[in-house]
CSV table of C-alpha atoms in Angstrom, one decimal:
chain,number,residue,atom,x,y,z
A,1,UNK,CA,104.6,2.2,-8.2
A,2,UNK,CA,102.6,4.9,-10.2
A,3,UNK,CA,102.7,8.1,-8.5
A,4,UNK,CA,99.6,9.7,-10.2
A,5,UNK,CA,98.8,13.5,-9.3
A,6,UNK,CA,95.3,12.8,-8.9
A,7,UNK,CA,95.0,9.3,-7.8
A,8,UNK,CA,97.7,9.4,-5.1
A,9,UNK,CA,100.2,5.9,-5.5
A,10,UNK,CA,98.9,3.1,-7.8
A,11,UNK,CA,100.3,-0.5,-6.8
A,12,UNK,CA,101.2,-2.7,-10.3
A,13,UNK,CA,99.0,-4.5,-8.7
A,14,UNK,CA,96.2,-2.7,-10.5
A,15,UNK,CA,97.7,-0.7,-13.0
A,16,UNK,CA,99.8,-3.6,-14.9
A,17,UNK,CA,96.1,-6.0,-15.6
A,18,UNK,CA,94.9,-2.6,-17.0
A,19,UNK,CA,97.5,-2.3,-18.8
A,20,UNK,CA,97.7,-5.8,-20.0
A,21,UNK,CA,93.7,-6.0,-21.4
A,22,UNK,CA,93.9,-2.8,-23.3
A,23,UNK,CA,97.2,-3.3,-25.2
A,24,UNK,CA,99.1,-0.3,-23.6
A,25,UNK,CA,101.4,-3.1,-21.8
A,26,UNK,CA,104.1,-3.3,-24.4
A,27,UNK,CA,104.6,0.5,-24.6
A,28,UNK,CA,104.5,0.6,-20.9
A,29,UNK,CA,106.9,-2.3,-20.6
A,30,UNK,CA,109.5,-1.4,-23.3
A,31,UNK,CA,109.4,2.3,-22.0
A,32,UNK,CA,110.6,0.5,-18.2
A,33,UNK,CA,113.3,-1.3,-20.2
A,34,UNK,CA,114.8,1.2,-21.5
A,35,UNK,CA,114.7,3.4,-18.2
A,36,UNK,CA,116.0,0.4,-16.1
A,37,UNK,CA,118.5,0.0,-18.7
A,38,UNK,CA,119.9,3.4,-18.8
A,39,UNK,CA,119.3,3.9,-14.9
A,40,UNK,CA,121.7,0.4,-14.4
A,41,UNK,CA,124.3,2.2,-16.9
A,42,UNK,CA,124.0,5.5,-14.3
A,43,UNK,CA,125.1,3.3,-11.2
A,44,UNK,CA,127.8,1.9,-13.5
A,45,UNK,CA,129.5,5.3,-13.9
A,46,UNK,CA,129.0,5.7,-9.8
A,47,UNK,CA,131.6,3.1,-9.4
A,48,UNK,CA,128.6,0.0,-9.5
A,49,UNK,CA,129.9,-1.5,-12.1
A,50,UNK,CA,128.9,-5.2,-11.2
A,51,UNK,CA,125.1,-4.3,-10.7
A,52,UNK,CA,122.7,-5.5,-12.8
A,53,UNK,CA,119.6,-4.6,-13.6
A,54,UNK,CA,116.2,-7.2,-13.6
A,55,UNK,CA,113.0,-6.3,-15.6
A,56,UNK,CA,109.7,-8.3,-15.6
A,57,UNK,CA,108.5,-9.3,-18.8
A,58,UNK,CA,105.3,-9.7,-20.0
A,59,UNK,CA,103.1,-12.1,-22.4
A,60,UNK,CA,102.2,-10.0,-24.8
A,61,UNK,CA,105.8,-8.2,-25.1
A,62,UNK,CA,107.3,-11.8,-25.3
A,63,UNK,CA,104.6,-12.7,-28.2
A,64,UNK,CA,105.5,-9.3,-30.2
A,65,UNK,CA,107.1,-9.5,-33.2
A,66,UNK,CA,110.4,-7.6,-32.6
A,67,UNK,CA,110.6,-8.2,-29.0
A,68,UNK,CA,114.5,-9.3,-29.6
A,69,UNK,CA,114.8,-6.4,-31.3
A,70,UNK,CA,113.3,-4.0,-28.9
A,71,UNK,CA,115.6,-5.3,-26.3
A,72,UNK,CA,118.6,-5.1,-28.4
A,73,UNK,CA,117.8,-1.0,-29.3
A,74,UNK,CA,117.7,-0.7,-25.4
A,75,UNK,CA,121.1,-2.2,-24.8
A,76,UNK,CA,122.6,-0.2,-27.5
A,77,UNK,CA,120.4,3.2,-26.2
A,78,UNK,CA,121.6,2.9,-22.7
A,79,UNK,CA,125.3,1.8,-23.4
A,80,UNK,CA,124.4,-1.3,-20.8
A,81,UNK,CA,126.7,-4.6,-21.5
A,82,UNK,CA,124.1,-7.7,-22.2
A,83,UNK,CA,125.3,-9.2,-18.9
A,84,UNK,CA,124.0,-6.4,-17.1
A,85,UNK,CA,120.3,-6.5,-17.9
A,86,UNK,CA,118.4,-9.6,-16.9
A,87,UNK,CA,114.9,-11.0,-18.0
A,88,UNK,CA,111.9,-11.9,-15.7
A,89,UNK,CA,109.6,-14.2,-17.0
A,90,UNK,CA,106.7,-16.0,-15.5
A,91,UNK,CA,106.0,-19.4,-16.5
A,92,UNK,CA,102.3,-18.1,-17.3
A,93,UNK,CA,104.3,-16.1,-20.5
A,94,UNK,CA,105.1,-19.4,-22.2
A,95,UNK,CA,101.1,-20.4,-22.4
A,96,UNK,CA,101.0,-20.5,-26.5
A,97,UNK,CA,102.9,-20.5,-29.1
A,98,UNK,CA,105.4,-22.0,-26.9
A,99,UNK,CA,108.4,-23.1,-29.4
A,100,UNK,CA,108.4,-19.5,-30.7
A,101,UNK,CA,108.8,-18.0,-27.1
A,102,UNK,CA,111.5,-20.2,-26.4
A,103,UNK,CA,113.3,-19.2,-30.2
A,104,UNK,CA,113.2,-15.3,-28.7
A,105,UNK,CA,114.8,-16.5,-25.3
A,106,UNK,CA,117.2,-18.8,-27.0
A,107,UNK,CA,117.9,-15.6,-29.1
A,108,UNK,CA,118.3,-13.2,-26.0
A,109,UNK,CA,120.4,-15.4,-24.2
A,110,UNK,CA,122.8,-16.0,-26.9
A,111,UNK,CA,123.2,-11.9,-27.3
A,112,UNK,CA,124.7,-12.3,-23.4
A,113,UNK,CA,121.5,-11.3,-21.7
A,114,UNK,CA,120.4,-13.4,-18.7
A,115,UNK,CA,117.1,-15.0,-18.0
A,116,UNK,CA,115.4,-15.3,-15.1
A,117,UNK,CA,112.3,-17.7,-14.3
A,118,UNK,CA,110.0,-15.6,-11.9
A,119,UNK,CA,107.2,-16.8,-8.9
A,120,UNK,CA,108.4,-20.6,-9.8
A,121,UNK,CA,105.9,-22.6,-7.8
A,122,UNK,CA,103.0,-20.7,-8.5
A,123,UNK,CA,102.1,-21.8,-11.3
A,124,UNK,CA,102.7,-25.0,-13.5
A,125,UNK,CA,105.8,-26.0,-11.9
A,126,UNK,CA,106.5,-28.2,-14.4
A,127,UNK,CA,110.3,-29.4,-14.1
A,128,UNK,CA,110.1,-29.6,-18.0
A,129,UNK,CA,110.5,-26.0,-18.1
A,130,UNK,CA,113.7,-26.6,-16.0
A,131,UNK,CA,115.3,-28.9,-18.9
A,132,UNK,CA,113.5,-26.7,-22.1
A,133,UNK,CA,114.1,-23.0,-20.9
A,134,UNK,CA,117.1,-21.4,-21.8
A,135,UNK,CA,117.0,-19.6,-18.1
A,136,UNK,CA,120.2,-18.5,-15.5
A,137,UNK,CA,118.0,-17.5,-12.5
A,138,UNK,CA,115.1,-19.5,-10.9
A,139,UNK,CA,113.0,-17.6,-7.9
A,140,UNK,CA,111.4,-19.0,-5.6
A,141,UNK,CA,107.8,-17.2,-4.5
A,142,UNK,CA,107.1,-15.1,-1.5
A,143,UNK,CA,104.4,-17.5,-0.4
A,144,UNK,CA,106.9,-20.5,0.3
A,145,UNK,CA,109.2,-17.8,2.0
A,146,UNK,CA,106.4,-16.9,4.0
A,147,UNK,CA,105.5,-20.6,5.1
A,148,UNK,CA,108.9,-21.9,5.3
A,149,UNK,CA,109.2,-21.5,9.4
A,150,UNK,CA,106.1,-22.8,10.4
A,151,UNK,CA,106.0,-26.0,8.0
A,152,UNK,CA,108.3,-28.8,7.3
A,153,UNK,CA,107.0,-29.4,4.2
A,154,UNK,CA,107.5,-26.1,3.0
A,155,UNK,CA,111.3,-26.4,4.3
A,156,UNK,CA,111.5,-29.7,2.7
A,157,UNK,CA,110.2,-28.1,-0.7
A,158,UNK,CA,112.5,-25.0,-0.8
A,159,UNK,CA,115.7,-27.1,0.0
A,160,UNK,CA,114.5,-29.8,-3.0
A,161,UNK,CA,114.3,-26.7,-5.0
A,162,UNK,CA,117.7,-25.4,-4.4
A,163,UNK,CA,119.6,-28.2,-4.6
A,164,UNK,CA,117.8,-29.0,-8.0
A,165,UNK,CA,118.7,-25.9,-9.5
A,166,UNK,CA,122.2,-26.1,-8.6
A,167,UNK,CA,122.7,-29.4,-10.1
A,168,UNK,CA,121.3,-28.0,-13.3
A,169,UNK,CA,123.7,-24.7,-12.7
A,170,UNK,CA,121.0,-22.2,-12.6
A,171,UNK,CA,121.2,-19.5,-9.8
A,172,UNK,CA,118.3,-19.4,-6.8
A,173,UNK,CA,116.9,-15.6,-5.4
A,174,UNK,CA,114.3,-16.3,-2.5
A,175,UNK,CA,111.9,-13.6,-2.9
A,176,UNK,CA,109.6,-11.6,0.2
A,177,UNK,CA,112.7,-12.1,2.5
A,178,UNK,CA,111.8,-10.4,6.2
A,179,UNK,CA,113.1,-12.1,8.7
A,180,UNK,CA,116.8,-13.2,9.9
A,181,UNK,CA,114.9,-16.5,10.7
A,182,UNK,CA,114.2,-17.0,7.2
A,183,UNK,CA,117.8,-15.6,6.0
A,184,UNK,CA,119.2,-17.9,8.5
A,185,UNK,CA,117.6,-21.0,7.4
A,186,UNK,CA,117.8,-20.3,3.4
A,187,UNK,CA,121.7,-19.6,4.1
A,188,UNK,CA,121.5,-23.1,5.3
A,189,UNK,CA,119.9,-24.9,2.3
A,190,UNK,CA,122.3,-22.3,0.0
A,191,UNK,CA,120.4,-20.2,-1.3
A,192,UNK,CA,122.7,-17.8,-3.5
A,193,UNK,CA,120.4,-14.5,-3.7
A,194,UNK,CA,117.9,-13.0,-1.3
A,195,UNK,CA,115.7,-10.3,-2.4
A,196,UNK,CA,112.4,-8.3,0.1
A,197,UNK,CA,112.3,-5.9,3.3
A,198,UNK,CA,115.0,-7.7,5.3
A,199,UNK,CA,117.4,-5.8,2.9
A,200,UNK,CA,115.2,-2.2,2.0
A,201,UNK,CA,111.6,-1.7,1.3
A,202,UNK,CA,111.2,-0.3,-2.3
A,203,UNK,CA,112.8,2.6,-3.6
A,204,UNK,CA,112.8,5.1,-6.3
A,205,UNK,CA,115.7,5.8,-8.2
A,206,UNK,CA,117.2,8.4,-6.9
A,207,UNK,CA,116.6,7.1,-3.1
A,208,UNK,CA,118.2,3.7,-4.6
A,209,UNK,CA,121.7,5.2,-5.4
A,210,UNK,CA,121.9,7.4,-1.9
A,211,UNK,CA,121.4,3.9,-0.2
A,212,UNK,CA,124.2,2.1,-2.5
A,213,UNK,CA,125.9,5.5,-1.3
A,214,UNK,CA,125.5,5.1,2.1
A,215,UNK,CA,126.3,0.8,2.5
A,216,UNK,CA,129.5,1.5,0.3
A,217,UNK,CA,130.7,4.2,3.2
């Protein structure tokens, strides 16, 4: 969230397309790399020292040139181990110059870094990506979540999902998790990580380490 002084609080929603046409995406984005890096490294000296950190990636900071590097200068910045920090991409970020992308990933997961395939069922779906990218982490989107206990087919879906993942060893997060009905049935078809409401709304920084504070007590 953008808390601007004179436009009040700006979802992503509106600020990151913005951001994406004029070019001021990669700035913007390698700026929140670096802050989540060194914010990660922060709860690590609290005594959180197995949290890590996720940051969304975008197309055009995947296409740059030193991307690989970027991220390296932020691991070494913050003092955050590779393992720490992982990758969200979208499969949207792999339109074009496709081998290339897949080079840089190949690259970042090889320095310890973990990668994470984001919204997965959104968009292309393709269960090539499954076997080509170099990824730890599939999530599934909100808007199965959201279906899951009023369709069969949805439930169907979401358990084909997981159990196809885990035969390829890759890690499943359910995202937009708000119910204990929908805990309850995604604890059933082993989901491994939940993420959404049913845990904490979104929270700054600072707000984020008083409530690690207060579930460690």
């Amino acid at each position: 969230r953008w808390n601007c002084p004179e436009l009040g609080e700006i979802s992503p929603l509106q600020f990151i397309p913005v951001a994406e046409e004029n070019g001021l995406i990669i700035e913007l984005g390698d700026w929140g790399l670096r802050t989540a890096c060194r914010f990660c490294k922060d709860l690590h000296k609290r005594g959180y020292k197995d949290l890590s950190v996720s940051v969304n990636v975008s197309v055009k900071q995947l296409a740059s040139n030193n991307y690989v590097e970027t991220v390296a200068a932020a691991l070494v910045e913050s003092g955050l181990q590779p393992d720490a920090l992982e990758l969200e991409i979208t499969e949207s970020v792999l339109i074009g110059s496709f081998d290339a992308k897949i080079n840089k990933l190949n690259a970042l997961r090889a320095m310890g870094i973990r990668i994470a395939l984001d919204d997965f069922g959104t968009g292309y779906s393709s269960l090539t990506y499954l076997q080509q990218l170099p990824i730890h982490t599939l999530k599934i989107d909100q808007t199965f979540i959201h279906r899951m206990n009023k369709e069969d087919s949805t439930r169907t879906i979401i358990d084909a999902i997981i159990a196809l993942a885990h035969r390829l060893g890759i890690v499943v997060v359910a995202e937009g998790i708000e119910t204990d009905e929908q805990l309850a049935l995604l604890k059933k078809f082993g989901c491994d990580i939940i993420q959404g409401y049913h845990l904490s709304a979104p929270l700054p920084a600072e707000k984020l380490a008083e409530w690690l504070d207060l579930q460690r007590q």
